[in-house]
Amino acid sequence: MASSAAVPFWRAAGMTYITYSNICANLVRNCLKEPFKEEALSREKVHFSISKWADGKPEKPILRSDTPGV
């Protein structure tokens, strides 16, 4: 018997859940009034480090600071 389960609309649109979630979060942040909007937009910034591995040991990490959508 074939399954007739519904596919989530974000999957039917060819998106991943993370992409869908980011779009929704952006919409909510942009709907906020000041000063809450500015505070929420400042939290959108992402900070992370990348470490390449060679011979089973991590090399010096590279620190990154990216803002989504830029």
PDB file of N, CA and C in Angstrom:
ATOM      1  N   MET A   1       0.837  -1.167   0.000  1.00  0.00           N
ATOM      2  CA  MET A   1       0.000   0.000   0.000  1.00  0.00           C
ATOM      3  C   MET A   1       0.891   1.243   0.000  1.00  0.00           C
ATOM      4  N   ALA A   2       0.603   2.173  -0.890  1.00  0.00           N
ATOM      5  CA  ALA A   2       1.391   3.401  -0.997  1.00  0.00           C
ATOM      6  C   ALA A   2       1.014   4.363   0.116  1.00  0.00           C
ATOM      7  N   SER A   3       2.010   5.072   0.587  1.00  0.00           N
ATOM      8  CA  SER A   3       1.772   6.044   1.648  1.00  0.00           C
ATOM      9  C   SER A   3       1.306   7.353   1.037  1.00  0.00           C
ATOM     10  N   SER A   4       0.306   7.950   1.635  1.00  0.00           N
ATOM     11  CA  SER A   4      -0.189   9.243   1.157  1.00  0.00           C
ATOM     12  C   SER A   4       0.121  10.338   2.173  1.00  0.00           C
ATOM     13  N   ALA A   5       1.218  10.150   2.919  1.00  0.00           N
ATOM     14  CA  ALA A   5       1.604  11.144   3.919  1.00  0.00           C
ATOM     15  C   ALA A   5       1.971  12.460   3.251  1.00  0.00           C
ATOM     16  N   ALA A   6       1.580  13.529   3.876  1.00  0.00           N
ATOM     17  CA  ALA A   6       1.877  14.853   3.340  1.00  0.00           C
ATOM     18  C   ALA A   6       3.351  15.188   3.545  1.00  0.00           C
ATOM     19  N   VAL A   7       3.929  15.826   2.544  1.00  0.00           N
ATOM     20  CA  VAL A   7       5.319  16.274   2.617  1.00  0.00           C
ATOM     21  C   VAL A   7       5.296  17.691   3.174  1.00  0.00           C
ATOM     22  N   PRO A   8       6.176  18.002   4.131  1.00  0.00           N
ATOM     23  CA  PRO A   8       6.212  19.388   4.631  1.00  0.00           C
ATOM     24  C   PRO A   8       6.430  20.363   3.479  1.00  0.00           C
ATOM     25  N   PHE A   9       5.758  21.515   3.541  1.00  0.00           N
ATOM     26  CA  PHE A   9       5.817  22.455   2.418  1.00  0.00           C
ATOM     27  C   PHE A   9       7.219  22.964   2.163  1.00  0.00           C
ATOM     28  N   TRP A  10       8.044  23.111   3.211  1.00  0.00           N
ATOM     29  CA  TRP A  10       9.412  23.572   2.995  1.00  0.00           C
ATOM     30  C   TRP A  10      10.215  22.545   2.223  1.00  0.00           C
ATOM     31  N   ARG A  11       9.931  21.260   2.439  1.00  0.00           N
ATOM     32  CA  ARG A  11      10.625  20.197   1.701  1.00  0.00           C
ATOM     33  C   ARG A  11      10.125  20.172   0.259  1.00  0.00           C
ATOM     34  N   ALA A  12       8.805  20.362   0.064  1.00  0.00           N
ATOM     35  CA  ALA A  12       8.239  20.387  -1.287  1.00  0.00           C
ATOM     36  C   ALA A  12       8.782  21.573  -2.091  1.00  0.00           C
ATOM     37  N   ALA A  13       9.165  22.653  -1.392  1.00  0.00           N
ATOM     38  CA  ALA A  13       9.723  23.825  -2.063  1.00  0.00           C
ATOM     39  C   ALA A  13      11.212  23.669  -2.340  1.00  0.00           C
ATOM     40  N   GLY A  14      11.791  22.534  -1.924  1.00  0.00           N
ATOM     41  CA  GLY A  14      13.201  22.284  -2.186  1.00  0.00           C
ATOM     42  C   GLY A  14      14.136  22.897  -1.160  1.00  0.00           C
ATOM     43  N   MET A  15      13.611  23.248   0.028  1.00  0.00           N
ATOM     44  CA  MET A  15      14.433  23.843   1.083  1.00  0.00           C
ATOM     45  C   MET A  15      14.762  22.810   2.149  1.00  0.00           C
ATOM     46  N   THR A  16      15.821  23.079   2.882  1.00  0.00           N
ATOM     47  CA  THR A  16      16.094  22.281   4.083  1.00  0.00           C
ATOM     48  C   THR A  16      15.357  22.952   5.238  1.00  0.00           C
ATOM     49  N   TYR A  17      15.238  22.243   6.344  1.00  0.00           N
ATOM     50  CA  TYR A  17      14.560  22.828   7.497  1.00  0.00           C
ATOM     51  C   TYR A  17      15.348  24.018   8.040  1.00  0.00           C
ATOM     52  N   ILE A  18      16.672  23.949   7.989  1.00  0.00           N
ATOM     53  CA  ILE A  18      17.499  25.052   8.477  1.00  0.00           C
ATOM     54  C   ILE A  18      17.240  26.317   7.653  1.00  0.00           C
ATOM     55  N   THR A  19      17.144  26.172   6.331  1.00  0.00           N
ATOM     56  CA  THR A  19      16.864  27.320   5.470  1.00  0.00           C
ATOM     57  C   THR A  19      15.498  27.911   5.797  1.00  0.00           C
ATOM     58  N   TYR A  20      14.503  27.053   5.938  1.00  0.00           N
ATOM     59  CA  TYR A  20      13.148  27.489   6.291  1.00  0.00           C
ATOM     60  C   TYR A  20      13.153  28.198   7.641  1.00  0.00           C
ATOM     61  N   SER A  21      13.848  27.633   8.608  1.00  0.00           N
ATOM     62  CA  SER A  21      13.922  28.213   9.944  1.00  0.00           C
ATOM     63  C   SER A  21      14.598  29.582   9.917  1.00  0.00           C
ATOM     64  N   ASN A  22      15.659  29.729   9.135  1.00  0.00           N
ATOM     65  CA  ASN A  22      16.346  31.012   9.021  1.00  0.00           C
ATOM     66  C   ASN A  22      15.459  32.077   8.382  1.00  0.00           C
ATOM     67  N   ILE A  23      14.679  31.696   7.382  1.00  0.00           N
ATOM     68  CA  ILE A  23      13.759  32.638   6.738  1.00  0.00           C
ATOM     69  C   ILE A  23      12.709  33.112   7.737  1.00  0.00           C
ATOM     70  N   CYS A  24      12.151  32.182   8.496  1.00  0.00           N
ATOM     71  CA  CYS A  24      11.138  32.539   9.501  1.00  0.00           C
ATOM     72  C   CYS A  24      11.726  33.445  10.578  1.00  0.00           C
ATOM     73  N   ALA A  25      12.930  33.129  11.048  1.00  0.00           N
ATOM     74  CA  ALA A  25      13.578  33.946  12.075  1.00  0.00           C
ATOM     75  C   ALA A  25      13.837  35.356  11.554  1.00  0.00           C
ATOM     76  N   ASN A  26      14.263  35.476  10.290  1.00  0.00           N
ATOM     77  CA  ASN A  26      14.481  36.790   9.688  1.00  0.00           C
ATOM     78  C   ASN A  26      13.192  37.600   9.645  1.00  0.00           C
ATOM     79  N   LEU A  27      12.098  36.965   9.260  1.00  0.00           N
ATOM     80  CA  LEU A  27      10.815  37.653   9.202  1.00  0.00           C
ATOM     81  C   LEU A  27      10.400  38.162  10.573  1.00  0.00           C
ATOM     82  N   VAL A  28      10.558  37.340  11.594  1.00  0.00           N
ATOM     83  CA  VAL A  28      10.187  37.746  12.947  1.00  0.00           C
ATOM     84  C   VAL A  28      11.061  38.908  13.420  1.00  0.00           C
ATOM     85  N   ARG A  29      12.370  38.812  13.193  1.00  0.00           N
ATOM     86  CA  ARG A  29      13.269  39.895  13.614  1.00  0.00           C
ATOM     87  C   ARG A  29      12.921  41.207  12.923  1.00  0.00           C
ATOM     88  N   ASN A  30      12.562  41.140  11.640  1.00  0.00           N
ATOM     89  CA  ASN A  30      12.240  42.358  10.898  1.00  0.00           C
ATOM     90  C   ASN A  30      10.884  42.949  11.283  1.00  0.00           C
ATOM     91  N   CYS A  31      10.023  42.183  11.936  1.00  0.00           N
ATOM     92  CA  CYS A  31       8.713  42.677  12.364  1.00  0.00           C
ATOM     93  C   CYS A  31       8.758  43.356  13.732  1.00  0.00           C
ATOM     94  N   LEU A  32       9.850  43.203  14.450  1.00  0.00           N
ATOM     95  CA  LEU A  32       9.957  43.803  15.774  1.00  0.00           C
ATOM     96  C   LEU A  32      10.079  45.317  15.683  1.00  0.00           C
ATOM     97  N   LYS A  33       9.619  45.993  16.741  1.00  0.00           N
ATOM     98  CA  LYS A  33       9.773  47.442  16.832  1.00  0.00           C
ATOM     99  C   LYS A  33      11.074  47.755  17.547  1.00  0.00           C
ATOM    100  N   GLU A  34      11.585  48.965  17.324  1.00  0.00           N
ATOM    101  CA  GLU A  34      12.787  49.410  18.029  1.00  0.00           C
ATOM    102  C   GLU A  34      12.462  49.557  19.507  1.00  0.00           C
ATOM    103  N   PRO A  35      13.331  49.319  20.428  1.00  0.00           N
ATOM    104  CA  PRO A  35      14.734  48.945  20.338  1.00  0.00           C
ATOM    105  C   PRO A  35      14.936  47.433  20.222  1.00  0.00           C
ATOM    106  N   PHE A  36      13.845  46.666  20.250  1.00  0.00           N
ATOM    107  CA  PHE A  36      13.948  45.207  20.230  1.00  0.00           C
ATOM    108  C   PHE A  36      14.496  44.693  18.902  1.00  0.00           C
ATOM    109  N   LYS A  37      14.166  45.384  17.813  1.00  0.00           N
ATOM    110  CA  LYS A  37      14.636  44.970  16.494  1.00  0.00           C
ATOM    111  C   LYS A  37      16.161  45.049  16.411  1.00  0.00           C
ATOM    112  N   GLU A  38      16.725  46.173  16.856  1.00  0.00           N
ATOM    113  CA  GLU A  38      18.175  46.353  16.812  1.00  0.00           C
ATOM    114  C   GLU A  38      18.885  45.306  17.667  1.00  0.00           C
ATOM    115  N   GLU A  39      18.314  45.015  18.832  1.00  0.00           N
ATOM    116  CA  GLU A  39      18.900  44.005  19.720  1.00  0.00           C
ATOM    117  C   GLU A  39      18.862  42.614  19.081  1.00  0.00           C
ATOM    118  N   ALA A  40      17.755  42.269  18.452  1.00  0.00           N
ATOM    119  CA  ALA A  40      17.627  40.960  17.812  1.00  0.00           C
ATOM    120  C   ALA A  40      18.556  40.842  16.609  1.00  0.00           C
ATOM    121  N   LEU A  41      18.686  41.917  15.836  1.00  0.00           N
ATOM    122  CA  LEU A  41      19.577  41.885  14.676  1.00  0.00           C
ATOM    123  C   LEU A  41      21.037  41.757  15.094  1.00  0.00           C
ATOM    124  N   SER A  42      21.391  42.309  16.245  1.00  0.00           N
ATOM    125  CA  SER A  42      22.781  42.182  16.705  1.00  0.00           C
ATOM    126  C   SER A  42      23.104  40.743  17.107  1.00  0.00           C
ATOM    127  N   ARG A  43      22.099  39.990  17.545  1.00  0.00           N
ATOM    128  CA  ARG A  43      22.321  38.595  17.918  1.00  0.00           C
ATOM    129  C   ARG A  43      22.423  37.678  16.705  1.00  0.00           C
ATOM    130  N   GLU A  44      22.128  38.201  15.528  1.00  0.00           N
ATOM    131  CA  GLU A  44      22.168  37.401  14.305  1.00  0.00           C
ATOM    132  C   GLU A  44      23.600  37.105  13.874  1.00  0.00           C
ATOM    133  N   LYS A  45      24.557  37.881  14.358  1.00  0.00           N
ATOM    134  CA  LYS A  45      25.949  37.692  13.973  1.00  0.00           C
ATOM    135  C   LYS A  45      26.463  36.355  14.490  1.00  0.00           C
ATOM    136  N   VAL A  46      27.327  35.729  13.697  1.00  0.00           N
ATOM    137  CA  VAL A  46      27.845  34.405  14.017  1.00  0.00           C
ATOM    138  C   VAL A  46      29.360  34.477  14.177  1.00  0.00           C
ATOM    139  N   HIS A  47      29.868  33.894  15.248  1.00  0.00           N
ATOM    140  CA  HIS A  47      31.306  33.826  15.488  1.00  0.00           C
ATOM    141  C   HIS A  47      31.688  32.362  15.652  1.00  0.00           C
ATOM    142  N   PHE A  48      32.733  31.912  14.932  1.00  0.00           N
ATOM    143  CA  PHE A  48      33.157  30.526  15.033  1.00  0.00           C
ATOM    144  C   PHE A  48      34.620  30.407  14.638  1.00  0.00           C
ATOM    145  N   SER A  49      35.200  29.268  14.921  1.00  0.00           N
ATOM    146  CA  SER A  49      36.592  29.032  14.531  1.00  0.00           C
ATOM    147  C   SER A  49      36.670  27.756  13.703  1.00  0.00           C
ATOM    148  N   ILE A  50      37.646  27.731  12.789  1.00  0.00           N
ATOM    149  CA  ILE A  50      37.872  26.581  11.922  1.00  0.00           C
ATOM    150  C   ILE A  50      39.284  26.074  12.184  1.00  0.00           C
ATOM    151  N   SER A  51      39.397  24.777  12.403  1.00  0.00           N
ATOM    152  CA  SER A  51      40.720  24.173  12.598  1.00  0.00           C
ATOM    153  C   SER A  51      40.921  23.075  11.570  1.00  0.00           C
ATOM    154  N   LYS A  52      41.977  23.180  10.801  1.00  0.00           N
ATOM    155  CA  LYS A  52      42.326  22.113   9.865  1.00  0.00           C
ATOM    156  C   LYS A  52      43.151  21.084  10.630  1.00  0.00           C
ATOM    157  N   TRP A  53      43.018  19.840  10.242  1.00  0.00           N
ATOM    158  CA  TRP A  53      43.744  18.757  10.897  1.00  0.00           C
ATOM    159  C   TRP A  53      44.807  18.207   9.956  1.00  0.00           C
ATOM    160  N   ALA A  54      45.997  17.985  10.486  1.00  0.00           N
ATOM    161  CA  ALA A  54      47.089  17.392   9.723  1.00  0.00           C
ATOM    162  C   ALA A  54      47.826  16.408  10.621  1.00  0.00           C
ATOM    163  N   ASP A  55      48.026  15.210  10.133  1.00  0.00           N
ATOM    164  CA  ASP A  55      48.710  14.152  10.883  1.00  0.00           C
ATOM    165  C   ASP A  55      48.042  13.874  12.230  1.00  0.00           C
ATOM    166  N   GLY A  56      46.737  13.948  12.268  1.00  0.00           N
ATOM    167  CA  GLY A  56      45.994  13.625  13.484  1.00  0.00           C
ATOM    168  C   GLY A  56      46.002  14.706  14.545  1.00  0.00           C
ATOM    169  N   LYS A  57      46.509  15.901  14.222  1.00  0.00           N
ATOM    170  CA  LYS A  57      46.554  16.995  15.191  1.00  0.00           C
ATOM    171  C   LYS A  57      45.960  18.255  14.559  1.00  0.00           C
ATOM    172  N   PRO A  58      45.235  19.033  15.376  1.00  0.00           N
ATOM    173  CA  PRO A  58      44.665  20.271  14.826  1.00  0.00           C
ATOM    174  C   PRO A  58      45.733  21.346  14.650  1.00  0.00           C
ATOM    175  N   GLU A  59      45.623  22.083  13.551  1.00  0.00           N
ATOM    176  CA  GLU A  59      46.497  23.233  13.328  1.00  0.00           C
ATOM    177  C   GLU A  59      45.896  24.431  14.051  1.00  0.00           C
ATOM    178  N   LYS A  60      46.562  25.568  13.987  1.00  0.00           N
ATOM    179  CA  LYS A  60      46.074  26.761  14.664  1.00  0.00           C
ATOM    180  C   LYS A  60      44.699  27.141  14.111  1.00  0.00           C
ATOM    181  N   PRO A  61      43.717  27.383  15.003  1.00  0.00           N
ATOM    182  CA  PRO A  61      42.371  27.721  14.520  1.00  0.00           C
ATOM    183  C   PRO A  61      42.308  29.099  13.862  1.00  0.00           C
ATOM    184  N   ILE A  62      41.427  29.208  12.885  1.00  0.00           N
ATOM    185  CA  ILE A  62      41.159  30.477  12.198  1.00  0.00           C
ATOM    186  C   ILE A  62      39.848  30.992  12.755  1.00  0.00           C
ATOM    187  N   LEU A  63      39.849  32.177  13.345  1.00  0.00           N
ATOM    188  CA  LEU A  63      38.628  32.771  13.902  1.00  0.00           C
ATOM    189  C   LEU A  63      37.869  33.496  12.815  1.00  0.00           C
ATOM    190  N   ARG A  64      36.564  33.260  12.756  1.00  0.00           N
ATOM    191  CA  ARG A  64      35.706  33.881  11.749  1.00  0.00           C
ATOM    192  C   ARG A  64      34.569  34.620  12.431  1.00  0.00           C
ATOM    193  N   SER A  65      34.102  35.656  11.813  1.00  0.00           N
ATOM    194  CA  SER A  65      32.939  36.401  12.285  1.00  0.00           C
ATOM    195  C   SER A  65      32.101  36.726  11.055  1.00  0.00           C
ATOM    196  N   ASP A  66      31.040  35.994  10.858  1.00  0.00           N
ATOM    197  CA  ASP A  66      30.192  36.173   9.684  1.00  0.00           C
ATOM    198  C   ASP A  66      28.798  36.627  10.094  1.00  0.00           C
ATOM    199  N   THR A  67      28.177  37.384   9.225  1.00  0.00           N
ATOM    200  CA  THR A  67      26.799  37.790   9.416  1.00  0.00           C
ATOM    201  C   THR A  67      25.986  37.134   8.313  1.00  0.00           C
ATOM    202  N   PRO A  68      24.951  36.353   8.679  1.00  0.00           N
ATOM    203  CA  PRO A  68      24.144  35.696   7.647  1.00  0.00           C
ATOM    204  C   PRO A  68      23.499  36.709   6.698  1.00  0.00           C
ATOM    205  N   GLY A  69      23.403  36.315   5.450  1.00  0.00           N
ATOM    206  CA  GLY A  69      22.770  37.155   4.447  1.00  0.00           C
ATOM    207  C   GLY A  69      23.665  38.215   3.850  1.00  0.00           C
ATOM    208  N   VAL A  70      24.947  38.225   4.218  1.00  0.00           N
ATOM    209  CA  VAL A  70      25.863  39.231   3.674  1.00  0.00           C
ATOM    210  C   VAL A  70      26.751  38.588   2.649  1.00  0.00           C
TER     211      VAL A  70
END
